[in-house]
Amino acid sequence: MGRLWKKIDEDILTENDLMSLAKCHNVSVYRKERFKKYNTITFRCSQYKRFTKCQYQVNAKVFHDGIYQIFCSQHHEHESLENSIVSVEIRSVIRDLALNGLNNVETMSTNNTTPITGDPIANSVKFAVFLAFQIPSIITSSIIVIYIIVTPAFRSKEQNHSTCVLLSFNFLQLISDIPLAIHFFRLNIVQPATSVHCILWTWLDFALNTSSLQLMAWISIERHLFIFSWNLMRRVSRLQRWFIHFAPLIICSVWCPIFYFFAIIVSPMCANTWIFYSLLCGLPCYLTTNLGYYDLIFNTIMPVLFILIANVALVIRVVKQKLSRKHFEPLLNIRIIVWQVIGTNNHRKTVVLGEYFFELNEVYRKIPPPMRTYQSSERTEIVLNINALPFHYGKK
């Protein structure tokens, strides 16, 4: 519904006369606009911050020849004070924010339908749960970190490097990011309520969580290399081995902090608006841009898929290998016998087991072709090629 304007018959000759009229009507300057033939000055109730339902306005048209036309709209609504004044709770929160350095750009518009501090009971429960797990977590993590520091043998093993980096990120999050969340649940508001605090907290939370997720994805893939391709890893050059092992760790550790520094702190696509009564001060604005879709797909969804696929594949490969080894269990009993023969015939490359081991004839049929030399039809004998055995024999 549009405003209904009523003309005020007042003799206004100068700008001072206009200001005196505004003072008499209890209004102050709201905005100024320029048009081709005249300029306009809009006034609104001087107490609009206290009486939010007051819609009284005065509009002055100032023509270029010095003629003033004055109009008014609505009327002052100061009678319904209880319904129009901002609640005491909201005013106290706004005052606290102002005392903590909140400027005009950071002030958020609020209304009576949205609670300014969320659910205090739910936040109290979250505070108790977080605090109950935080204390033992810090103690346990400290013991693990101390053990890693004082145990060089643990750090020197390549399969432990990724785990050490992941534990470092988790410990950093445990002593920096989670305490900020606990502090919020205790006070039901972000303290200190400044944009700098919100930017740093959001950047820290996003960088640590996503870096840990990507490190878990790489660890899930690296397990396959250490378990099933260990010989291949030992055959490659030192430079290739360094690149395969350390390059993913460096990328996973550095990429996310740099990405979120650009997306959250620099934020060239949009301007962040922080809500101090919400966890993490709300969400950063880049999530509503194309960069947010990239972050969701490449930094979150893909690592989760890699973790799922790599771990399922690991279980399948281990079970498959375990089942395949059952076919060669009888060969494990031959190892001792062949070793004893090698000890007395180390100058021969081929060992012949004659009629004395006649009962091994059935086992021989289970030996794969690459391990067999021949089998005579005239007499029962088993010929094994020592160089083709699937286990290592030392030589004197």
mmCIF file of C-alpha atoms in Angstrom:
data_model
loop_
_atom_site.group_PDB
_atom_site.id
_atom_site.type_symbol
_atom_site.label_atom_id
_atom_site.label_comp_id
_atom_site.label_asym_id
_atom_site.label_seq_id
_atom_site.Cartn_x
_atom_site.Cartn_y
_atom_site.Cartn_z
ATOM 1 C CA MET A 1 0.000 0.000 0.000
ATOM 2 C CA GLY A 2 1.445 3.401 -1.080
ATOM 3 C CA ARG A 3 1.774 6.453 1.083
ATOM 4 C CA LEU A 4 -0.814 9.220 1.079
ATOM 5 C CA TRP A 5 0.828 12.622 1.058
ATOM 6 C CA LYS A 6 -0.827 15.783 2.343
ATOM 7 C CA LYS A 7 0.454 19.229 1.463
ATOM 8 C CA ILE A 8 1.503 21.534 4.320
ATOM 9 C CA ASP A 9 0.838 25.235 3.759
ATOM 10 C CA GLU A 10 3.927 26.803 5.244
ATOM 11 C CA ASP A 11 5.931 29.759 3.978
ATOM 12 C CA ILE A 12 9.414 28.315 3.571
ATOM 13 C CA LEU A 13 11.910 30.678 2.021
ATOM 14 C CA THR A 14 15.290 29.330 3.127
ATOM 15 C CA GLU A 15 16.846 26.077 4.264
ATOM 16 C CA ASN A 16 16.872 27.376 7.845
ATOM 17 C CA ASP A 17 13.100 27.729 7.691
ATOM 18 C CA LEU A 18 12.912 24.132 6.499
ATOM 19 C CA MET A 19 15.049 22.903 9.418
ATOM 20 C CA SER A 20 12.859 24.827 11.868
ATOM 21 C CA LEU A 21 9.776 23.188 10.378
ATOM 22 C CA ALA A 22 11.403 19.765 10.705
ATOM 23 C CA LYS A 23 12.155 20.444 14.348
ATOM 24 C CA CYS A 24 8.555 21.433 14.979
ATOM 25 C CA HIS A 25 7.317 18.208 13.392
ATOM 26 C CA ASN A 26 9.868 16.135 15.355
ATOM 27 C CA VAL A 27 11.546 14.710 12.241
ATOM 28 C CA SER A 28 15.102 14.427 11.008
ATOM 29 C CA VAL A 29 16.724 14.088 7.574
ATOM 30 C CA TYR A 30 16.271 10.566 6.145
ATOM 31 C CA ARG A 31 17.529 10.880 2.558
ATOM 32 C CA LYS A 32 18.162 13.399 -0.222
ATOM 33 C CA GLU A 33 17.476 12.865 -3.937
ATOM 34 C CA ARG A 34 18.224 14.918 -7.030
ATOM 35 C CA PHE A 35 15.918 15.225 -10.019
ATOM 36 C CA LYS A 36 15.989 17.227 -13.220
ATOM 37 C CA LYS A 37 13.678 20.049 -12.107
ATOM 38 C CA TYR A 38 13.939 19.844 -8.329
ATOM 39 C CA ASN A 39 15.581 18.148 -5.367
ATOM 40 C CA THR A 40 13.802 16.331 -2.567
ATOM 41 C CA ILE A 41 14.596 16.010 1.125
ATOM 42 C CA THR A 42 12.775 13.269 3.057
ATOM 43 C CA PHE A 43 12.437 13.485 6.830
ATOM 44 C CA ARG A 44 11.278 10.753 9.193
ATOM 45 C CA CYS A 45 10.445 10.569 12.863
ATOM 46 C CA SER A 46 13.396 11.556 15.029
ATOM 47 C CA GLN A 47 12.593 8.702 17.425
ATOM 48 C CA TYR A 48 12.212 5.971 14.789
ATOM 49 C CA LYS A 49 14.853 3.806 16.539
ATOM 50 C CA ARG A 50 12.767 3.717 19.694
ATOM 51 C CA PHE A 51 9.303 3.730 18.110
ATOM 52 C CA THR A 52 9.787 1.337 15.222
ATOM 53 C CA LYS A 53 6.148 1.446 14.116
ATOM 54 C CA CYS A 54 6.098 5.195 13.603
ATOM 55 C CA GLN A 55 5.706 5.822 9.848
ATOM 56 C CA TYR A 56 5.470 9.625 9.933
ATOM 57 C CA GLN A 57 7.483 11.352 7.182
ATOM 58 C CA VAL A 58 7.855 14.856 5.764
ATOM 59 C CA ASN A 59 8.917 15.433 2.160
ATOM 60 C CA ALA A 60 10.226 18.786 0.881
ATOM 61 C CA LYS A 61 10.537 19.613 -2.821
ATOM 62 C CA VAL A 62 13.141 22.297 -3.457
ATOM 63 C CA PHE A 63 12.874 23.751 -6.962
ATOM 64 C CA HIS A 64 15.835 25.379 -8.663
ATOM 65 C CA ASP A 65 14.179 28.791 -8.499
ATOM 66 C CA GLY A 66 14.062 28.589 -4.652
ATOM 67 C CA ILE A 67 10.419 27.565 -4.205
ATOM 68 C CA TYR A 68 9.653 25.026 -1.436
ATOM 69 C CA GLN A 69 6.721 22.599 -1.366
ATOM 70 C CA ILE A 70 6.143 20.628 1.852
ATOM 71 C CA PHE A 71 4.166 17.366 2.196
ATOM 72 C CA CYS A 72 3.555 15.014 5.116
ATOM 73 C CA SER A 73 2.503 11.365 5.298
ATOM 74 C CA GLN A 74 0.900 9.299 8.049
ATOM 75 C CA HIS A 75 1.162 10.480 11.626
ATOM 76 C CA HIS A 76 3.276 9.885 14.718
ATOM 77 C CA GLU A 77 2.491 6.578 16.464
ATOM 78 C CA HIS A 78 4.041 6.990 19.886
ATOM 79 C CA GLU A 79 1.036 5.895 21.885
ATOM 80 C CA SER A 80 1.508 2.088 21.508
ATOM 81 C CA LEU A 81 4.880 2.156 23.211
ATOM 82 C CA GLU A 82 4.798 -1.431 24.466
ATOM 83 C CA ASN A 83 4.134 -2.870 21.005
ATOM 84 C CA SER A 84 6.563 -0.727 19.045
ATOM 85 C CA ILE A 85 9.606 -0.497 21.249
ATOM 86 C CA VAL A 86 12.400 -3.001 20.739
ATOM 87 C CA SER A 87 12.450 -5.700 23.399
ATOM 88 C CA VAL A 88 14.733 -5.235 26.367
ATOM 89 C CA GLU A 89 16.628 -8.428 25.517
ATOM 90 C CA ILE A 90 17.482 -7.257 21.995
ATOM 91 C CA ARG A 91 18.468 -3.780 23.178
ATOM 92 C CA SER A 92 20.787 -5.251 25.811
ATOM 93 C CA VAL A 93 22.449 -7.480 23.248
ATOM 94 C CA ILE A 94 22.905 -4.575 20.834
ATOM 95 C CA ARG A 95 24.424 -2.519 23.640
ATOM 96 C CA ASP A 96 26.832 -5.336 24.500
ATOM 97 C CA LEU A 97 27.839 -5.655 20.858
ATOM 98 C CA ALA A 98 28.480 -1.941 20.651
ATOM 99 C CA LEU A 99 30.676 -2.063 23.755
ATOM 100 C CA ASN A 100 32.746 -4.816 22.126
ATOM 101 C CA GLY A 101 33.553 -2.742 19.069
ATOM 102 C CA LEU A 102 30.616 -3.445 16.736
ATOM 103 C CA ASN A 103 30.407 -0.788 14.042
ATOM 104 C CA ASN A 104 27.518 0.256 11.859
ATOM 105 C CA VAL A 105 28.512 -2.037 8.990
ATOM 106 C CA GLU A 106 28.409 -5.096 11.227
ATOM 107 C CA THR A 107 25.009 -4.346 12.784
ATOM 108 C CA MET A 108 22.404 -6.878 11.734
ATOM 109 C CA SER A 109 18.710 -6.150 11.371
ATOM 110 C CA THR A 110 16.615 -8.213 13.763
ATOM 111 C CA ASN A 111 12.928 -8.743 14.405
ATOM 112 C CA ASN A 112 10.817 -10.211 17.146
ATOM 113 C CA THR A 113 10.225 -13.512 15.329
ATOM 114 C CA THR A 114 13.888 -14.620 15.381
ATOM 115 C CA PRO A 115 15.493 -15.249 18.762
ATOM 116 C CA ILE A 116 18.672 -13.250 19.113
ATOM 117 C CA THR A 117 20.599 -15.903 21.010
ATOM 118 C CA GLY A 118 19.095 -19.166 19.744
ATOM 119 C CA ASP A 119 17.966 -21.836 22.174
ATOM 120 C CA PRO A 120 19.793 -21.367 25.510
ATOM 121 C CA ILE A 121 18.832 -24.830 26.761
ATOM 122 C CA ALA A 122 20.164 -26.580 23.660
ATOM 123 C CA ASN A 123 23.373 -24.552 23.820
ATOM 124 C CA SER A 124 23.802 -25.449 27.485
ATOM 125 C CA VAL A 125 23.480 -29.164 26.664
ATOM 126 C CA LYS A 126 26.004 -28.820 23.829
ATOM 127 C CA PHE A 127 28.358 -26.965 26.144
ATOM 128 C CA ALA A 128 28.220 -29.774 28.731
ATOM 129 C CA VAL A 129 28.735 -32.520 26.119
ATOM 130 C CA PHE A 130 31.625 -30.755 24.392
ATOM 131 C CA LEU A 131 33.338 -29.955 27.665
ATOM 132 C CA ALA A 132 32.935 -33.539 28.943
ATOM 133 C CA PHE A 133 34.764 -34.921 25.894
ATOM 134 C CA GLN A 134 37.185 -32.025 25.443
ATOM 135 C CA ILE A 135 39.172 -32.592 28.639
ATOM 136 C CA PRO A 136 39.992 -36.328 28.109
ATOM 137 C CA SER A 137 40.626 -35.648 24.419
ATOM 138 C CA ILE A 138 43.286 -33.060 25.211
ATOM 139 C CA ILE A 139 44.949 -35.382 27.725
ATOM 140 C CA THR A 140 44.977 -38.336 25.310
ATOM 141 C CA SER A 141 46.140 -36.260 22.362
ATOM 142 C CA SER A 142 48.922 -34.719 24.432
ATOM 143 C CA ILE A 143 50.197 -38.175 25.360
ATOM 144 C CA ILE A 144 50.169 -39.229 21.693
ATOM 145 C CA VAL A 145 51.997 -36.080 20.578
ATOM 146 C CA ILE A 146 54.641 -36.518 23.282
ATOM 147 C CA TYR A 147 55.123 -40.138 22.260
ATOM 148 C CA ILE A 148 55.625 -39.136 18.615
ATOM 149 C CA ILE A 149 58.145 -36.455 19.605
ATOM 150 C CA VAL A 150 60.251 -38.673 21.877
ATOM 151 C CA THR A 151 60.133 -41.747 19.591
ATOM 152 C CA PRO A 152 62.272 -41.218 16.473
ATOM 153 C CA ALA A 153 61.727 -44.823 15.347
ATOM 154 C CA PHE A 154 57.995 -44.171 14.980
ATOM 155 C CA ARG A 155 58.533 -40.996 12.957
ATOM 156 C CA SER A 156 61.146 -42.567 10.691
ATOM 157 C CA LYS A 157 58.767 -45.168 9.221
ATOM 158 C CA GLU A 158 57.194 -43.987 5.995
ATOM 159 C CA GLN A 159 53.820 -45.552 6.746
ATOM 160 C CA ASN A 160 53.561 -43.340 9.866
ATOM 161 C CA HIS A 161 54.255 -39.974 8.208
ATOM 162 C CA SER A 162 50.686 -39.402 7.025
ATOM 163 C CA THR A 163 49.325 -40.417 10.410
ATOM 164 C CA CYS A 164 51.622 -37.928 12.156
ATOM 165 C CA VAL A 165 50.448 -35.084 9.914
ATOM 166 C CA LEU A 166 46.781 -35.988 10.454
ATOM 167 C CA LEU A 167 47.264 -36.152 14.232
ATOM 168 C CA SER A 168 48.918 -32.723 14.121
ATOM 169 C CA PHE A 169 45.890 -31.199 12.374
ATOM 170 C CA ASN A 170 43.499 -32.882 14.795
ATOM 171 C CA PHE A 171 45.468 -31.688 17.820
ATOM 172 C CA LEU A 172 45.547 -28.131 16.464
ATOM 173 C CA GLN A 173 41.781 -28.227 15.982
ATOM 174 C CA LEU A 174 41.322 -29.633 19.477
ATOM 175 C CA ILE A 175 43.148 -26.738 21.148
ATOM 176 C CA SER A 176 41.982 -23.872 18.913
ATOM 177 C CA ASP A 177 38.735 -24.418 16.991
ATOM 178 C CA ILE A 178 36.694 -26.502 19.442
ATOM 179 C CA PRO A 179 37.332 -24.205 22.458
ATOM 180 C CA LEU A 180 35.846 -21.310 20.458
ATOM 181 C CA ALA A 181 32.688 -23.353 19.872
ATOM 182 C CA ILE A 182 32.515 -24.268 23.566
ATOM 183 C CA HIS A 183 32.883 -20.580 24.458
ATOM 184 C CA PHE A 184 29.978 -19.745 22.125
ATOM 185 C CA PHE A 185 27.716 -22.412 23.660
ATOM 186 C CA ARG A 186 28.463 -21.047 27.126
ATOM 187 C CA LEU A 187 27.658 -17.402 26.324
ATOM 188 C CA ASN A 188 25.069 -17.979 23.525
ATOM 189 C CA ILE A 189 26.840 -15.296 21.531
ATOM 190 C CA VAL A 190 30.175 -14.825 19.764
ATOM 191 C CA GLN A 191 32.730 -13.044 21.916
ATOM 192 C CA PRO A 192 34.440 -10.819 20.980
ATOM 193 C CA ALA A 193 31.722 -9.802 18.515
ATOM 194 C CA THR A 194 33.963 -8.396 15.778
ATOM 195 C CA SER A 195 34.308 -9.178 12.102
ATOM 196 C CA VAL A 196 38.019 -9.990 12.498
ATOM 197 C CA HIS A 197 37.248 -12.665 15.085
ATOM 198 C CA CYS A 198 34.535 -14.189 12.862
ATOM 199 C CA ILE A 199 36.776 -14.228 9.787
ATOM 200 C CA LEU A 200 39.660 -15.930 11.593
ATOM 201 C CA TRP A 201 37.392 -18.466 13.328
ATOM 202 C CA THR A 202 35.595 -19.399 10.097
ATOM 203 C CA TRP A 203 38.880 -19.697 8.191
ATOM 204 C CA LEU A 204 40.419 -21.858 10.928
ATOM 205 C CA ASP A 205 37.403 -24.181 11.144
ATOM 206 C CA PHE A 206 37.019 -24.668 7.392
ATOM 207 C CA ALA A 207 40.770 -25.130 6.788
ATOM 208 C CA LEU A 208 41.322 -27.684 9.571
ATOM 209 C CA ASN A 209 38.211 -29.752 8.828
ATOM 210 C CA THR A 210 38.777 -29.959 5.082
ATOM 211 C CA SER A 211 42.523 -30.600 5.406
ATOM 212 C CA SER A 212 41.843 -33.498 7.769
ATOM 213 C CA LEU A 213 39.277 -34.895 5.327
ATOM 214 C CA GLN A 214 41.706 -34.762 2.404
ATOM 215 C CA LEU A 215 44.497 -36.301 4.480
ATOM 216 C CA MET A 216 42.188 -39.190 5.361
ATOM 217 C CA ALA A 217 41.469 -39.678 1.654
ATOM 218 C CA TRP A 218 45.190 -39.850 0.846
ATOM 219 C CA ILE A 219 45.897 -42.222 3.745
ATOM 220 C CA SER A 220 43.160 -44.552 2.466
ATOM 221 C CA ILE A 221 44.825 -44.634 -0.965
ATOM 222 C CA GLU A 222 48.353 -44.910 0.417
ATOM 223 C CA ARG A 223 47.469 -48.078 2.330
ATOM 224 C CA HIS A 224 47.137 -49.932 -0.964
ATOM 225 C CA LEU A 225 50.670 -48.902 -1.934
ATOM 226 C CA PHE A 226 52.215 -50.039 1.351
ATOM 227 C CA ILE A 227 50.295 -53.336 1.576
ATOM 228 C CA PHE A 228 50.056 -54.551 -2.019
ATOM 229 C CA SER A 229 52.764 -52.595 -3.895
ATOM 230 C CA TRP A 230 55.605 -52.478 -1.388
ATOM 231 C CA ASN A 231 58.110 -54.089 -3.784
ATOM 232 C CA LEU A 232 57.172 -51.591 -6.477
ATOM 233 C CA MET A 233 57.748 -48.712 -4.053
ATOM 234 C CA ARG A 234 61.211 -50.064 -3.266
ATOM 235 C CA ARG A 235 62.199 -50.366 -6.930
ATOM 236 C CA VAL A 236 61.445 -46.779 -7.943
ATOM 237 C CA SER A 237 64.108 -44.098 -7.681
ATOM 238 C CA ARG A 238 64.518 -42.021 -4.565
ATOM 239 C CA LEU A 239 63.135 -38.905 -6.265
ATOM 240 C CA GLN A 240 60.057 -40.764 -7.539
ATOM 241 C CA ARG A 241 59.511 -42.310 -4.136
ATOM 242 C CA TRP A 242 59.774 -38.907 -2.464
ATOM 243 C CA PHE A 243 57.284 -37.454 -4.946
ATOM 244 C CA ILE A 244 54.778 -40.283 -4.501
ATOM 245 C CA HIS A 245 55.014 -40.204 -0.709
ATOM 246 C CA PHE A 246 55.496 -36.558 0.287
ATOM 247 C CA ALA A 247 53.902 -34.524 -2.525
ATOM 248 C CA PRO A 248 50.290 -35.543 -1.634
ATOM 249 C CA LEU A 249 50.969 -34.798 2.051
ATOM 250 C CA ILE A 250 52.232 -31.300 1.226
ATOM 251 C CA ILE A 251 49.326 -30.599 -1.136
ATOM 252 C CA CYS A 252 46.688 -31.782 1.368
ATOM 253 C CA SER A 253 48.287 -29.712 4.149
ATOM 254 C CA VAL A 254 48.720 -26.467 2.214
ATOM 255 C CA TRP A 255 45.926 -26.368 -0.351
ATOM 256 C CA CYS A 256 42.923 -25.899 1.962
ATOM 257 C CA PRO A 257 44.383 -23.062 4.114
ATOM 258 C CA ILE A 258 45.333 -21.175 0.935
ATOM 259 C CA PHE A 259 41.956 -21.786 -0.706
ATOM 260 C CA TYR A 260 39.944 -20.610 2.311
ATOM 261 C CA PHE A 261 42.254 -17.633 2.820
ATOM 262 C CA PHE A 262 41.249 -16.485 -0.653
ATOM 263 C CA ALA A 263 37.544 -17.423 -0.295
ATOM 264 C CA ILE A 264 36.878 -16.196 3.272
ATOM 265 C CA ILE A 265 39.483 -13.592 4.199
ATOM 266 C CA VAL A 266 40.084 -11.936 0.817
ATOM 267 C CA SER A 267 36.537 -12.721 -0.407
ATOM 268 C CA PRO A 268 36.622 -10.853 -3.756
ATOM 269 C CA MET A 269 33.236 -12.192 -4.923
ATOM 270 C CA CYS A 270 31.021 -10.835 -2.139
ATOM 271 C CA ALA A 271 30.951 -9.118 1.254
ATOM 272 C CA ASN A 272 30.574 -11.288 4.340
ATOM 273 C CA THR A 273 27.726 -10.505 6.735
ATOM 274 C CA TRP A 274 28.348 -11.942 10.201
ATOM 275 C CA ILE A 275 25.620 -13.013 12.636
ATOM 276 C CA PHE A 276 27.045 -12.919 16.145
ATOM 277 C CA TYR A 277 24.314 -15.029 17.723
ATOM 278 C CA SER A 278 25.031 -17.950 15.355
ATOM 279 C CA LEU A 279 27.773 -20.570 15.518
ATOM 280 C CA LEU A 280 30.772 -19.578 13.363
ATOM 281 C CA CYS A 281 29.047 -16.181 12.946
ATOM 282 C CA GLY A 282 26.858 -17.707 10.257
ATOM 283 C CA LEU A 283 28.186 -18.938 6.915
ATOM 284 C CA PRO A 284 30.645 -17.114 4.633
ATOM 285 C CA CYS A 285 29.099 -15.543 1.571
ATOM 286 C CA TYR A 286 31.269 -17.408 -0.968
ATOM 287 C CA LEU A 287 29.089 -20.512 -0.426
ATOM 288 C CA THR A 288 26.349 -18.822 -2.466
ATOM 289 C CA THR A 289 28.682 -18.270 -5.452
ATOM 290 C CA ASN A 290 30.199 -20.645 -8.022
ATOM 291 C CA LEU A 291 33.232 -20.984 -5.780
ATOM 292 C CA GLY A 292 30.970 -22.575 -3.177
ATOM 293 C CA TYR A 293 29.927 -25.317 -5.624
ATOM 294 C CA TYR A 294 33.574 -26.000 -6.429
ATOM 295 C CA ASP A 295 34.372 -26.231 -2.728
ATOM 296 C CA LEU A 296 31.495 -28.631 -2.119
ATOM 297 C CA ILE A 297 32.402 -30.980 -4.991
ATOM 298 C CA PHE A 298 36.216 -31.027 -4.966
ATOM 299 C CA ASN A 299 37.019 -30.321 -1.314
ATOM 300 C CA THR A 300 34.245 -32.301 0.382
ATOM 301 C CA ILE A 301 32.344 -34.791 -1.796
ATOM 302 C CA MET A 302 35.314 -36.205 -3.725
ATOM 303 C CA PRO A 303 37.479 -36.897 -0.620
ATOM 304 C CA VAL A 304 34.534 -38.666 1.019
ATOM 305 C CA LEU A 305 34.069 -40.837 -2.078
ATOM 306 C CA PHE A 306 37.794 -41.641 -2.183
ATOM 307 C CA ILE A 307 37.711 -42.692 1.475
ATOM 308 C CA LEU A 308 34.678 -44.905 0.927
ATOM 309 C CA ILE A 309 35.919 -46.545 -2.284
ATOM 310 C CA ALA A 310 39.506 -47.036 -1.088
ATOM 311 C CA ASN A 311 38.516 -48.669 2.204
ATOM 312 C CA VAL A 312 35.927 -50.955 0.606
ATOM 313 C CA ALA A 313 38.484 -51.962 -2.023
ATOM 314 C CA LEU A 314 41.045 -52.627 0.714
ATOM 315 C CA VAL A 315 38.704 -55.016 2.522
ATOM 316 C CA ILE A 316 37.871 -56.827 -0.733
ATOM 317 C CA ARG A 317 41.544 -57.222 -1.688
ATOM 318 C CA VAL A 318 42.522 -58.533 1.753
ATOM 319 C CA VAL A 319 39.692 -61.083 1.797
ATOM 320 C CA LYS A 320 40.459 -62.161 -1.775
ATOM 321 C CA GLN A 321 44.149 -62.611 -1.009
ATOM 322 C CA LYS A 322 43.359 -64.579 2.144
ATOM 323 C CA LEU A 323 41.107 -66.942 0.212
ATOM 324 C CA SER A 324 43.699 -67.454 -2.548
ATOM 325 C CA ARG A 325 46.400 -68.425 -0.037
ATOM 326 C CA LYS A 326 44.374 -71.426 1.152
ATOM 327 C CA HIS A 327 45.234 -73.244 -2.113
ATOM 328 C CA PHE A 328 48.968 -73.072 -1.290
ATOM 329 C CA GLU A 329 48.852 -74.036 2.368
ATOM 330 C CA PRO A 330 50.287 -77.579 1.642
ATOM 331 C CA LEU A 331 53.370 -75.938 0.136
ATOM 332 C CA LEU A 332 54.258 -74.468 3.512
ATOM 333 C CA ASN A 333 55.027 -77.980 4.752
ATOM 334 C CA ILE A 334 57.481 -78.539 1.874
ATOM 335 C CA ARG A 335 59.624 -75.524 2.731
ATOM 336 C CA ILE A 336 61.482 -77.229 5.586
ATOM 337 C CA ILE A 337 62.140 -80.379 3.552
ATOM 338 C CA VAL A 338 63.471 -78.467 0.537
ATOM 339 C CA TRP A 339 65.610 -76.266 2.774
ATOM 340 C CA GLN A 340 67.311 -79.304 4.282
ATOM 341 C CA VAL A 341 68.096 -80.671 0.846
ATOM 342 C CA ILE A 342 69.448 -77.291 -0.309
ATOM 343 C CA GLY A 343 71.779 -77.257 2.672
ATOM 344 C CA THR A 344 73.624 -80.319 1.336
ATOM 345 C CA ASN A 345 73.189 -79.644 -2.376
ATOM 346 C CA ASN A 346 73.725 -75.884 -2.636
ATOM 347 C CA HIS A 347 75.786 -76.350 -5.782
ATOM 348 C CA ARG A 348 72.739 -77.575 -7.697
ATOM 349 C CA LYS A 349 70.014 -75.317 -9.004
ATOM 350 C CA THR A 350 67.484 -78.137 -9.172
ATOM 351 C CA VAL A 351 66.447 -80.444 -6.358
ATOM 352 C CA VAL A 352 64.934 -83.862 -7.137
ATOM 353 C CA LEU A 353 62.716 -85.452 -4.548
ATOM 354 C CA GLY A 354 62.431 -89.166 -5.346
ATOM 355 C CA GLU A 355 60.418 -92.112 -4.174
ATOM 356 C CA TYR A 356 61.134 -91.212 -0.542
ATOM 357 C CA PHE A 357 58.649 -88.304 -0.928
ATOM 358 C CA PHE A 358 56.126 -90.295 -2.874
ATOM 359 C CA GLU A 359 53.305 -88.926 -0.735
ATOM 360 C CA LEU A 360 53.991 -85.399 -2.084
ATOM 361 C CA ASN A 361 52.838 -86.390 -5.534
ATOM 362 C CA GLU A 362 49.330 -85.057 -4.888
ATOM 363 C CA VAL A 363 50.742 -81.816 -3.582
ATOM 364 C CA TYR A 364 52.844 -81.444 -6.698
ATOM 365 C CA ARG A 365 49.762 -81.411 -8.853
ATOM 366 C CA LYS A 366 48.668 -78.264 -7.024
ATOM 367 C CA ILE A 367 51.947 -76.478 -7.739
ATOM 368 C CA PRO A 368 51.516 -73.802 -10.444
ATOM 369 C CA PRO A 369 53.265 -74.473 -13.806
ATOM 370 C CA PRO A 370 55.935 -71.723 -13.385
ATOM 371 C CA MET A 371 57.334 -73.640 -10.373
ATOM 372 C CA ARG A 372 57.554 -77.052 -12.106
ATOM 373 C CA THR A 373 60.398 -78.373 -14.254
ATOM 374 C CA TYR A 374 59.023 -81.734 -15.353
ATOM 375 C CA GLN A 375 57.283 -84.850 -14.127
ATOM 376 C CA SER A 376 58.373 -88.259 -15.421
ATOM 377 C CA SER A 377 55.715 -90.865 -16.232
ATOM 378 C CA GLU A 378 58.144 -93.789 -15.614
ATOM 379 C CA ARG A 379 58.765 -93.057 -11.956
ATOM 380 C CA THR A 380 57.234 -90.818 -9.337
ATOM 381 C CA GLU A 381 59.484 -87.844 -8.758
ATOM 382 C CA ILE A 382 58.951 -84.134 -8.126
ATOM 383 C CA VAL A 383 61.288 -81.539 -9.622
ATOM 384 C CA LEU A 384 61.158 -78.034 -8.187
ATOM 385 C CA ASN A 385 62.987 -75.066 -9.627
ATOM 386 C CA ILE A 386 64.607 -73.292 -6.695
ATOM 387 C CA ASN A 387 64.707 -69.935 -8.483
ATOM 388 C CA ALA A 388 60.924 -70.039 -9.074
ATOM 389 C CA LEU A 389 59.844 -70.773 -5.508
ATOM 390 C CA PRO A 390 57.537 -68.127 -4.048
ATOM 391 C CA PHE A 391 59.695 -67.725 -0.937
ATOM 392 C CA HIS A 392 63.259 -66.674 -0.366
ATOM 393 C CA TYR A 393 66.047 -69.109 0.464
ATOM 394 C CA GLY A 394 69.409 -67.967 1.703
ATOM 395 C CA LYS A 395 72.585 -69.449 0.236
ATOM 396 C CA LYS A 396 75.789 -70.316 2.052
#
